[in-house]
Every structure is written in C-alpha cells, then in structure tokens.
mmCIF file of C-alpha atoms and ligand atoms in Angstrom:
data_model
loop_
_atom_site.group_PDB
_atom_site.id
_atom_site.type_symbol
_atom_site.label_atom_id
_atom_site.label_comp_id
_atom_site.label_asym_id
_atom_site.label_seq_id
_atom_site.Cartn_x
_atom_site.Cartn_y
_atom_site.Cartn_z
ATOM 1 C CA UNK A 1036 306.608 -140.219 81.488
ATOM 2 C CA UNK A 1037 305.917 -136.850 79.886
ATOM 3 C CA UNK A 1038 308.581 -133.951 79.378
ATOM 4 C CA UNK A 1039 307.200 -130.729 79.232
ATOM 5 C CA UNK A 1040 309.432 -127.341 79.051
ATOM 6 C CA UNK A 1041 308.228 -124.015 79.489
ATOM 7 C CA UNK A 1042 309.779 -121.829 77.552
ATOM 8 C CA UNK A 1043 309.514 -117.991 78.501
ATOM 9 C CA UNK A 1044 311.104 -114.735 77.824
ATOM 10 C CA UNK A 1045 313.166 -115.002 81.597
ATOM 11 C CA UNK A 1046 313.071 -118.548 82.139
ATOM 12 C CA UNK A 1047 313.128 -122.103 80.890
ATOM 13 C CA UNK A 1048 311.581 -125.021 83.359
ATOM 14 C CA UNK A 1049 311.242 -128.067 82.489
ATOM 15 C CA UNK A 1050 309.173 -130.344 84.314
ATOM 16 C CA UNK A 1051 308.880 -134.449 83.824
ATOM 17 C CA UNK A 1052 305.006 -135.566 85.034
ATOM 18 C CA UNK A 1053 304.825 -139.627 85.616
ATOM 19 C CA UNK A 1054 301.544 -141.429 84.534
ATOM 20 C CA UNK A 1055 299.261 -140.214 87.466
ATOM 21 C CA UNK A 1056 300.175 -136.395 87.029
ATOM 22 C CA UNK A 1057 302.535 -136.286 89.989
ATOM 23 C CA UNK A 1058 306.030 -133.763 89.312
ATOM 24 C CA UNK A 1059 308.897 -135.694 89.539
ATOM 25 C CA UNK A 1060 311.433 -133.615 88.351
ATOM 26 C CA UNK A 1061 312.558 -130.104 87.930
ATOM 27 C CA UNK A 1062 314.372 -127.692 86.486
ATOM 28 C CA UNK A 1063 314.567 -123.734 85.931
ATOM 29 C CA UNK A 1064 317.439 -121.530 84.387
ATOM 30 C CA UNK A 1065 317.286 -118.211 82.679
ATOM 31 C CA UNK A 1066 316.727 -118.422 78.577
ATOM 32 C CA UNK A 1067 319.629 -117.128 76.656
ATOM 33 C CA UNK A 1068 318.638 -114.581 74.322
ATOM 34 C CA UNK A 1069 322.146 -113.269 72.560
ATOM 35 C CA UNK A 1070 321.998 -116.021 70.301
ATOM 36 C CA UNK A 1071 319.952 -119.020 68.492
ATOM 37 C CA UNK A 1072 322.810 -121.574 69.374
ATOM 38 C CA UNK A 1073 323.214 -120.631 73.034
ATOM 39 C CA UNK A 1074 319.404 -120.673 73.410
ATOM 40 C CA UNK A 1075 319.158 -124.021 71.009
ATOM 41 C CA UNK A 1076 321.861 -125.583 73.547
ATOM 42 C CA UNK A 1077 320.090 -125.014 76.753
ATOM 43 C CA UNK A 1078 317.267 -126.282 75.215
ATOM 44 C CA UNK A 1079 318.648 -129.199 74.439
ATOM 45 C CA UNK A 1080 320.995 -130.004 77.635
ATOM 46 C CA UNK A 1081 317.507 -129.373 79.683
ATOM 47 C CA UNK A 1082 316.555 -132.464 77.931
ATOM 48 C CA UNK A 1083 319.396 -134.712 77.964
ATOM 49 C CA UNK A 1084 319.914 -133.638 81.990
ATOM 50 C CA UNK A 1085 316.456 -134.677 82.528
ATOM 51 C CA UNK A 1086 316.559 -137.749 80.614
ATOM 52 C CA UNK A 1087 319.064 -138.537 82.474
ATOM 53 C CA UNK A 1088 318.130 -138.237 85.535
ATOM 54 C CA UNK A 1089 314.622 -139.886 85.009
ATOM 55 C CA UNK A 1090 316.483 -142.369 83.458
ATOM 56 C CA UNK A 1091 313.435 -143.728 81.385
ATOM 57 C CA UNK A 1092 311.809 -143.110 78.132
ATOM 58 C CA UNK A 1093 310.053 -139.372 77.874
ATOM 59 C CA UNK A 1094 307.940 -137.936 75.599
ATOM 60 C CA UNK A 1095 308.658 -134.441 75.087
ATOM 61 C CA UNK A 1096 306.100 -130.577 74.328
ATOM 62 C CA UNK A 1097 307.285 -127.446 74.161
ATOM 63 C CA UNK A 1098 305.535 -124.693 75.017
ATOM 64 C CA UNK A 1099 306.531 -121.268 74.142
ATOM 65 C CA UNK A 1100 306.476 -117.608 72.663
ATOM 66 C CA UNK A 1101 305.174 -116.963 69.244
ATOM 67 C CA UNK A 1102 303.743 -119.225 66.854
ATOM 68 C CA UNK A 1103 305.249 -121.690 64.127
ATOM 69 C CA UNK A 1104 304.599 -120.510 60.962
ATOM 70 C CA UNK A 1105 303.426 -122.513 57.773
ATOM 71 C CA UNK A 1106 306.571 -123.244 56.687
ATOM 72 C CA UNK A 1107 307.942 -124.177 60.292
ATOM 73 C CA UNK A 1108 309.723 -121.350 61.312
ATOM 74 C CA UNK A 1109 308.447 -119.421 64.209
ATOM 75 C CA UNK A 1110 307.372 -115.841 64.116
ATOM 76 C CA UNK A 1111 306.086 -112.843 66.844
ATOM 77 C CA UNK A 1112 308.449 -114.291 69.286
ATOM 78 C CA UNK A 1113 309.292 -111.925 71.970
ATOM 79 C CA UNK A 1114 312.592 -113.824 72.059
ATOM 80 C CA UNK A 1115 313.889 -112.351 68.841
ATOM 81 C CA UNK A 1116 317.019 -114.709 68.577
ATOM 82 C CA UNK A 1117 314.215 -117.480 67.712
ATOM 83 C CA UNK A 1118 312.070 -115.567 65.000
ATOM 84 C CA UNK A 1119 312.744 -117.353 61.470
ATOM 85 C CA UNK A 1120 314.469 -120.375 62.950
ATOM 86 C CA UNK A 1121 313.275 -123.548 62.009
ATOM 87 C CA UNK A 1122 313.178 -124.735 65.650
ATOM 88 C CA UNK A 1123 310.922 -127.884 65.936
ATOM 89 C CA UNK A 1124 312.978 -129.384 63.227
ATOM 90 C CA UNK A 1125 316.348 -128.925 64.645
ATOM 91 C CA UNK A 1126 315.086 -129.773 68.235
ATOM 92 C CA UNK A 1127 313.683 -133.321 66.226
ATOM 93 C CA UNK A 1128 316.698 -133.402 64.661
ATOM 94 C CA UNK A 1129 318.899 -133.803 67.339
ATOM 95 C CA UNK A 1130 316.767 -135.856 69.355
ATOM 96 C CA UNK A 1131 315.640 -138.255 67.172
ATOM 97 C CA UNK A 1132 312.154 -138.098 67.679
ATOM 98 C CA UNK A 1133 308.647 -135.852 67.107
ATOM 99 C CA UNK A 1134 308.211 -132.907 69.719
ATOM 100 C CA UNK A 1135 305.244 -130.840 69.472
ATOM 101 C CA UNK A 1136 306.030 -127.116 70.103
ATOM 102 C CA UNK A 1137 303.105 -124.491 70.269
ATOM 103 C CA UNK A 1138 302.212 -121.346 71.944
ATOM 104 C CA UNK A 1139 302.589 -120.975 75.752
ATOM 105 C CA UNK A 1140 299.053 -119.088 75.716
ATOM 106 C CA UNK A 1141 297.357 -122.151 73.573
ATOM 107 C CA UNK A 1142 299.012 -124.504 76.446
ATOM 108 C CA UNK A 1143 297.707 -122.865 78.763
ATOM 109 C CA UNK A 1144 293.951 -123.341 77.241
ATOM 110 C CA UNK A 1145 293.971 -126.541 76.259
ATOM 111 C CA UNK A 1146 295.011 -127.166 79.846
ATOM 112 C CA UNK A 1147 292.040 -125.292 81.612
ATOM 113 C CA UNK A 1148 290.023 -126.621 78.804
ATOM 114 C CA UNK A 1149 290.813 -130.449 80.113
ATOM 115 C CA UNK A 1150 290.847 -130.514 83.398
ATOM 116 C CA UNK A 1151 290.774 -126.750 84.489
ATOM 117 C CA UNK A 1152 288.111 -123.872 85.018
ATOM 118 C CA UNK A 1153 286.899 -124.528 81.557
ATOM 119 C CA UNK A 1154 286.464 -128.330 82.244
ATOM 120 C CA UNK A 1155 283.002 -129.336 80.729
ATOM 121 C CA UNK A 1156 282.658 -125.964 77.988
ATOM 122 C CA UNK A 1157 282.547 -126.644 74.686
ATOM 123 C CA UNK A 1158 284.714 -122.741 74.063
ATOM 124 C CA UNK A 1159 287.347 -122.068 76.143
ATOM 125 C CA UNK A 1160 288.944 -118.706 75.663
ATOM 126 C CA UNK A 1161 292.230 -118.008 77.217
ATOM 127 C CA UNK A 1162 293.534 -115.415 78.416
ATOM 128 C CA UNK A 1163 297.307 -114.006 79.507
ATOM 129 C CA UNK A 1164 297.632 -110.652 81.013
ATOM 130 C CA UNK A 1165 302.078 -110.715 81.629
ATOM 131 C CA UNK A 1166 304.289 -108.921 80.274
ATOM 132 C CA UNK A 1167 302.193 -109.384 77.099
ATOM 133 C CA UNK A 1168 298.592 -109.888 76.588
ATOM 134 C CA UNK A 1169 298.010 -113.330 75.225
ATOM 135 C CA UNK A 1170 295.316 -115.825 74.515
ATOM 136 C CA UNK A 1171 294.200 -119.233 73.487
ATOM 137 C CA UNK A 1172 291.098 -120.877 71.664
ATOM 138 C CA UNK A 1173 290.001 -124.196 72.220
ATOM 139 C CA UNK A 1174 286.636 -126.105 70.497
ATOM 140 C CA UNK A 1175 285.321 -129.683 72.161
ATOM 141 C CA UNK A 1176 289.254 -129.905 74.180
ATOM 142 C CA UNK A 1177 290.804 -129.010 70.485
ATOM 143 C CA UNK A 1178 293.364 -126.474 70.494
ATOM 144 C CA UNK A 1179 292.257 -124.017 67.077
ATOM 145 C CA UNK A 1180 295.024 -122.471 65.089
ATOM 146 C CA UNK A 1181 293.413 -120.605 62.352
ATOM 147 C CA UNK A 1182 295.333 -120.119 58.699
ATOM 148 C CA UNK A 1183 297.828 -118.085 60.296
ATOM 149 C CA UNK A 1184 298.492 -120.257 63.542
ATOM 150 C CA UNK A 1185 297.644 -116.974 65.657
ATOM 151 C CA UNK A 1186 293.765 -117.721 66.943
ATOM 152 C CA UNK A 1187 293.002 -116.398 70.125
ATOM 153 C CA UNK A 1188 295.585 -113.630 69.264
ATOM 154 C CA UNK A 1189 293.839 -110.805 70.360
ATOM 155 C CA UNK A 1190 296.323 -108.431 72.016
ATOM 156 C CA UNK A 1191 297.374 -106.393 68.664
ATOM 157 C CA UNK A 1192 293.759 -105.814 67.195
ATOM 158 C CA UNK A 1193 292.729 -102.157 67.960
ATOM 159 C CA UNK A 1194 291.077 -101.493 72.005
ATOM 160 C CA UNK A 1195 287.658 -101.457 71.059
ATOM 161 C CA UNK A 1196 285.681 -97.884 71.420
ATOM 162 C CA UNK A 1197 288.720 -96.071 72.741
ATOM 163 C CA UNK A 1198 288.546 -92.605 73.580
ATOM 164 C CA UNK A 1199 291.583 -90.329 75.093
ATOM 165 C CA UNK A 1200 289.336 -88.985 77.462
ATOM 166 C CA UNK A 1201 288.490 -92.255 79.342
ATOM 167 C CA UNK A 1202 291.694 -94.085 78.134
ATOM 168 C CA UNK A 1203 294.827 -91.633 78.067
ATOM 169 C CA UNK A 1204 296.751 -90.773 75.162
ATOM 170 C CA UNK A 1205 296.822 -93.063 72.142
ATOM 171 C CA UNK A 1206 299.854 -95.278 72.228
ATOM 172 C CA UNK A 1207 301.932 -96.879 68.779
ATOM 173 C CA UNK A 1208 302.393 -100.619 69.639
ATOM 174 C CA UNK A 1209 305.686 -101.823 69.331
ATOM 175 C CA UNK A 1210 303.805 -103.854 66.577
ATOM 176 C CA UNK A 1211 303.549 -100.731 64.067
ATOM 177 C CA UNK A 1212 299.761 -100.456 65.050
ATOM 178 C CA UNK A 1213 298.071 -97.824 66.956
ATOM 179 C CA UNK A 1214 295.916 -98.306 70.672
ATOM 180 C CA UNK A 1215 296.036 -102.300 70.346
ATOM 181 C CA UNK A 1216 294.367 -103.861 73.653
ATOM 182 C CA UNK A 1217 298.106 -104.426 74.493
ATOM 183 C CA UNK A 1218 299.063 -101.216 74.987
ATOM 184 C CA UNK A 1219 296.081 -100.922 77.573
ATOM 185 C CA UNK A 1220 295.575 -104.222 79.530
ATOM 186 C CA UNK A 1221 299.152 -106.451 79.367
ATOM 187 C CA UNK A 1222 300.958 -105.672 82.866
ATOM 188 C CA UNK A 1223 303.181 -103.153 80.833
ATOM 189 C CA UNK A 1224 300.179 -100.899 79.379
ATOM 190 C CA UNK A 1225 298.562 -101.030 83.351
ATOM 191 C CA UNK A 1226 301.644 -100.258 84.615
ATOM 192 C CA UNK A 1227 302.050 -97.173 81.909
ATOM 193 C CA UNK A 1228 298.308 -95.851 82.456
ATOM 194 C CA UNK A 1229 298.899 -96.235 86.456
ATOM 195 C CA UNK A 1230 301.667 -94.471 86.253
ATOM 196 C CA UNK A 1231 300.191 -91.315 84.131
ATOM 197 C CA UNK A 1232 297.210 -91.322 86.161
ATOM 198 C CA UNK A 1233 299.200 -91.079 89.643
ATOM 199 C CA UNK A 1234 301.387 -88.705 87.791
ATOM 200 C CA UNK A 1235 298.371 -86.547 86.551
ATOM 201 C CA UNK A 1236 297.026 -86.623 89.855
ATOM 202 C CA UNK A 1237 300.241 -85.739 91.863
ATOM 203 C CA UNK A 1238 300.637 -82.616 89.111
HETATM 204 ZN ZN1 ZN B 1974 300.392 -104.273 68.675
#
C-alpha cells in the first residue's frame, strides 16, 4: 500500500493506491499557509487519518512546490510558510520512517514517463502551465535534478526572442527577472496578455 499526498498551493489530497493501482482512499482539505506548524500539522494528521483508516502498513511520497535544497531545506516554494524549513526531516522525524518529498512538476514526469504519454521515450520533458509554469526532466524513467535540484525549471529563464510588438509590454517577474516565459505562458501571464489585448481592442 502506497501513500501519496499532493501537496499544492490550495489543496492537500492524499490518496492511498493498493498493489494493483486501484484508489482506495481519499482525502482533500485546503493547505494552511499562515504558518509552518499549522501546515506541518495537517500534513501530518492526513497521514495518521489515513493510516488509520487503511489500517495497514503504507509507504509514504510527497509531492509538492519548490525544490529541497542541498542542505534539505526547501526553497522557490510558492507556499512561503515552507521556504527554509527543513521539512522531509521533521515529517521523518515524526513518523519514524524515510519519505521521499520532491517537486509536484518532477512527479508529474516521472509519472507520464512510466506509464503515461511518454511511456517508451528515453526524454520526457514535462510540462505545467497553472498558476505557475512548471516542468520536469526525466532520462531512461530517472527523474534528473541537476546541482541545484531545479532541472526542467524553465519558467524564470528569459521568453526567448521577445519583442513588445508581438508580445505586449515587458513584464518584471515576481522573481526579480525581466520577460521570464512565466510572465507569458503560466495561466496568470495568459490571463494578463488576454486581458490587455481585449482591453486594447475594446479602446
Ligand atoms: Zn521569474
């Protein structure tokens, strides 16, 4: 029995899978975000309700915003309670017991890599267009990292051959940076050049 838990900038859900794949339990509630210990709690009570209520020995992933850093803490999270927390090792901590946490857009790969629409390709690229713009990079069903655990990162390098005529006015990421792909193609930036070009044309 595998415990999986999805961790997103709205909502947790956690979902337990038996041997054959099949869902056998369920759970969604919204993600705390005024503080580390109230999100660190639900966290943990998903686990011990669905324990549980399985009632039999789980392995448990994590997949979820950000990246964990060399030193284990994570960092770019867009839940900002959980940048610089050292949250795999509390979460083993109080279990008891190893639980791989990694990206929700490297999941997501390695998923479609195995068994998905990139089942039988040696690359499989990745790629989240939600609130955010994220990706994933997997080699031979192996999940790649890179030295600073962000591969497949691409939302905050620069749009590539952006012009204001074609493209709007430039746009300063929330990053610091200027015209990342962000900006443009995550359902925020479409929503923002939408918006302008309904509002040009209405003018
Ligand atoms: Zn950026």
């Amino acid at each position: 029995m595998r415990l999986g838990l999805d961790i997103g900038g709205t909502k947790i859900e956690a979902v337990v899978i038996d041997k054959t794949g099949e869902i056998i339990y369920r759970e969604r509630r919204a993600t705390p975000k005024q503080s580390y210990g109230d999100f660190f709690h639900a966290v943990t009570d998903m686990i011990a309700k669905a324990m549980q209520t399985v009632n039999q020995p789980l392995s448990v992933g994590i997949g979820g915003p950000g990246a964990v850093d060399s030193r284990g803490l994570i960092k770019n999270s867009n839940i900002l309670v959980l940048n610089q927390q050292a949250f795999t090792r509390d979460l083993e901590q109080a279990l008891g017991m190893p639980v791989p946490v990694t990206n929700d857009a490297n999941c997501f790969t390695l998923s479609e890599a195995m068994d998905g629409s990139g089942c039988g390709h040696c690359v499989v690229f990745g790629v989240i267009l939600g609130t955010g713009c994220g990706g994933g990079l997997c080699v031979d069903n192996r999940l790649i990292s890179g030295p600073n655990t962000c591969a497949g990162e691409w939302g905050h390098n620069a749009l590539p051959r952006y012009h204001e005529s074609r493209d709007g006015e430039g746009v300063t990421c929330y990053c610091g940076q200027q015209n990342c792909i962000e900006s443009f193609i995550s359902g925020t930036g479409l929503e923002r050049q939408y918006m302008n070009h309904t509002n040009y044309r209405a003018s």
